[in-house]
Coordinates of C-alpha atoms in Angstrom, one line a residue:
X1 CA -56.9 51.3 -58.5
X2 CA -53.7 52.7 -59.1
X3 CA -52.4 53.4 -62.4
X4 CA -49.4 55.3 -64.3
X5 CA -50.1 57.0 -67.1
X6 CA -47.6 58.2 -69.7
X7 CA -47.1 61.4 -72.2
X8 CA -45.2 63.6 -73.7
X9 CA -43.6 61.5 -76.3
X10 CA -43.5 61.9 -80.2
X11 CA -40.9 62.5 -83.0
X12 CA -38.3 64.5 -82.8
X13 CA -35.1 65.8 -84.6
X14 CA -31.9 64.6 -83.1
X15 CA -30.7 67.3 -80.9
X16 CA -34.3 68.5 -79.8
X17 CA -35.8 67.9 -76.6
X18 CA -38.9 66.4 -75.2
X19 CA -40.2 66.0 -71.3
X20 CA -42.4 63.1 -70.7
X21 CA -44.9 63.2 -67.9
X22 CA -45.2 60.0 -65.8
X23 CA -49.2 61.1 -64.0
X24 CA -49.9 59.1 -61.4
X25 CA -54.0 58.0 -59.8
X26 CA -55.3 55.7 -57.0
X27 CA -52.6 56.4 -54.8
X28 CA -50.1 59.6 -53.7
X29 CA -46.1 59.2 -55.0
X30 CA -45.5 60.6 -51.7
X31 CA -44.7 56.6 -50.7
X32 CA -43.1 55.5 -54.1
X33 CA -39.4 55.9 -56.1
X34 CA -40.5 55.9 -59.3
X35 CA -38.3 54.5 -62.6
X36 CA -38.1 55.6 -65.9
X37 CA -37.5 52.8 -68.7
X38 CA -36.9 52.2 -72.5
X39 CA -37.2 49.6 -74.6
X40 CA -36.0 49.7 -78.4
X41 CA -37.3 47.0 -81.0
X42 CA -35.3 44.0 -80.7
X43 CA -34.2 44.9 -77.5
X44 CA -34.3 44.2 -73.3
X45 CA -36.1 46.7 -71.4
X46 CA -33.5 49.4 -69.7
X47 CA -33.6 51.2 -66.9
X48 CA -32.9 55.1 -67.4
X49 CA -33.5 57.1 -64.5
X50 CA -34.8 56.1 -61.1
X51 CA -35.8 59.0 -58.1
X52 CA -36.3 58.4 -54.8
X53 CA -38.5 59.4 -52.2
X54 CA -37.0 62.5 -50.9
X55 CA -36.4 63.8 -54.5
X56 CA -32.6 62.7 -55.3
X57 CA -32.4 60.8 -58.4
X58 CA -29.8 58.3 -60.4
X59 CA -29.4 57.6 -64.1
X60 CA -28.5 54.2 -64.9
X61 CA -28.1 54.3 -68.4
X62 CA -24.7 56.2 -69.3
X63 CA -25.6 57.3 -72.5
X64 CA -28.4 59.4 -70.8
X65 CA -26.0 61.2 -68.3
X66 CA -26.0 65.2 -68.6
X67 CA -28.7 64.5 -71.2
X68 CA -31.5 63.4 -68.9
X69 CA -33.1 64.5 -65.7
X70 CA -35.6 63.3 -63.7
X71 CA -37.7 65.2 -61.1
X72 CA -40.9 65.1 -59.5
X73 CA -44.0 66.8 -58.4
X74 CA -45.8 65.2 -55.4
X75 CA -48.3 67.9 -55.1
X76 CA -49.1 67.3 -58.7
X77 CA -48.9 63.2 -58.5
X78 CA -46.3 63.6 -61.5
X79 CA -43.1 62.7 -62.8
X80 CA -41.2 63.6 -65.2
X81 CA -37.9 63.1 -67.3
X82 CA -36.8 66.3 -69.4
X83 CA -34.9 64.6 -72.0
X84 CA -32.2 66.8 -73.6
X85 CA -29.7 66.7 -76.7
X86 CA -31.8 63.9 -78.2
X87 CA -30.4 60.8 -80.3
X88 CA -31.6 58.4 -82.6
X89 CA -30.4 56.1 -80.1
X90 CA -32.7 57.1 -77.6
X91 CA -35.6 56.1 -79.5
X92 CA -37.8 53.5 -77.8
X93 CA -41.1 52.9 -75.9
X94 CA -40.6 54.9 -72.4
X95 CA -42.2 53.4 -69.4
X96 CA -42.5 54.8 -65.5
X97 CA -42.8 52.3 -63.0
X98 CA -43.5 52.7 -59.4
X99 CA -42.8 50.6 -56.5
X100 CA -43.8 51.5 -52.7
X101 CA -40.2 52.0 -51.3
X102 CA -38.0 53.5 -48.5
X103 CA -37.2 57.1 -48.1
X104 CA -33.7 56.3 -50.7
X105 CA -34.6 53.0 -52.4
X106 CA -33.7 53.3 -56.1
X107 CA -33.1 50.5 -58.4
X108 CA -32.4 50.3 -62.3
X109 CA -33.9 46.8 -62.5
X110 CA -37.6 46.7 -63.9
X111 CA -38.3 43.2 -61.9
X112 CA -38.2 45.8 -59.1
X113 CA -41.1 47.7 -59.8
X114 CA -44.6 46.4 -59.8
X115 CA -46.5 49.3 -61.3
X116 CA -46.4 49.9 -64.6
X117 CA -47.5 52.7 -67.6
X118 CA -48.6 52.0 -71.1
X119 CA -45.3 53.3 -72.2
X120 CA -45.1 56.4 -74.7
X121 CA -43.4 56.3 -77.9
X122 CA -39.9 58.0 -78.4
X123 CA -38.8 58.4 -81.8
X124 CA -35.1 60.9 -82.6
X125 CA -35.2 61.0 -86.7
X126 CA -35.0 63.7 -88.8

């Protein structure tokens, strides 16, 4: 059965950093661009980062960009986003979603994805 399960996430001080694993059983990455979400309370779910098969990547929130970055690690079924500069603003629930894609599908959108994680909480306070 294939599943997505999230870590990494916690409280931190605004300006600290955090990297939030995105593990991935039942089935290899090797086919799949993978997405990384957030949702704040009140709030629609957002996409944040998105990488593609052969390992480029696109943020799709601006207020992540030069902050954020998204990589992966097939041989480890893992992905990742090492989340920089931190700000309260970025707290949310984080999500990775997969989908079975082409070599450079990406997409922002979560109706695009049809596997989802638990989500990890994200909380910038100090």
């Amino acid at each position: 059965q294939l599943q997505l399960v999230e870590s990494g996430g916690g409280l931190v001080q605004p300006g600290g950093s955090l990297r939030l694993s995105c593990a991935a059983s039942g089935f290899t990455l090797d086919y799949y661009a993978i997405g990384w979400f957030r949702q704040a309370p009140g709030k629609e779910r957002e996409g944040v980062s998105c990488i593609r098969r052969d390992g480029s990547s696109r943020n799709y929130a601006d207020s992540v960009k030069g902050r954020f970055t998204i990589s992966r690690d097939n041989a480890k079924n893992t992905v990742y986003l090492q989340m920089n500069s931190l700000k309260p603003e970025d707290t949310a629930v984080y999500y990775c979603a997969a989908v079975r894609a082409s070599y450079l599908y990406c997409s922002g959108y979560a109706a695009d994805f049809n596997s989802w994680g638990q989500g990890t909480q994200v909380t910038v306070s100090s």
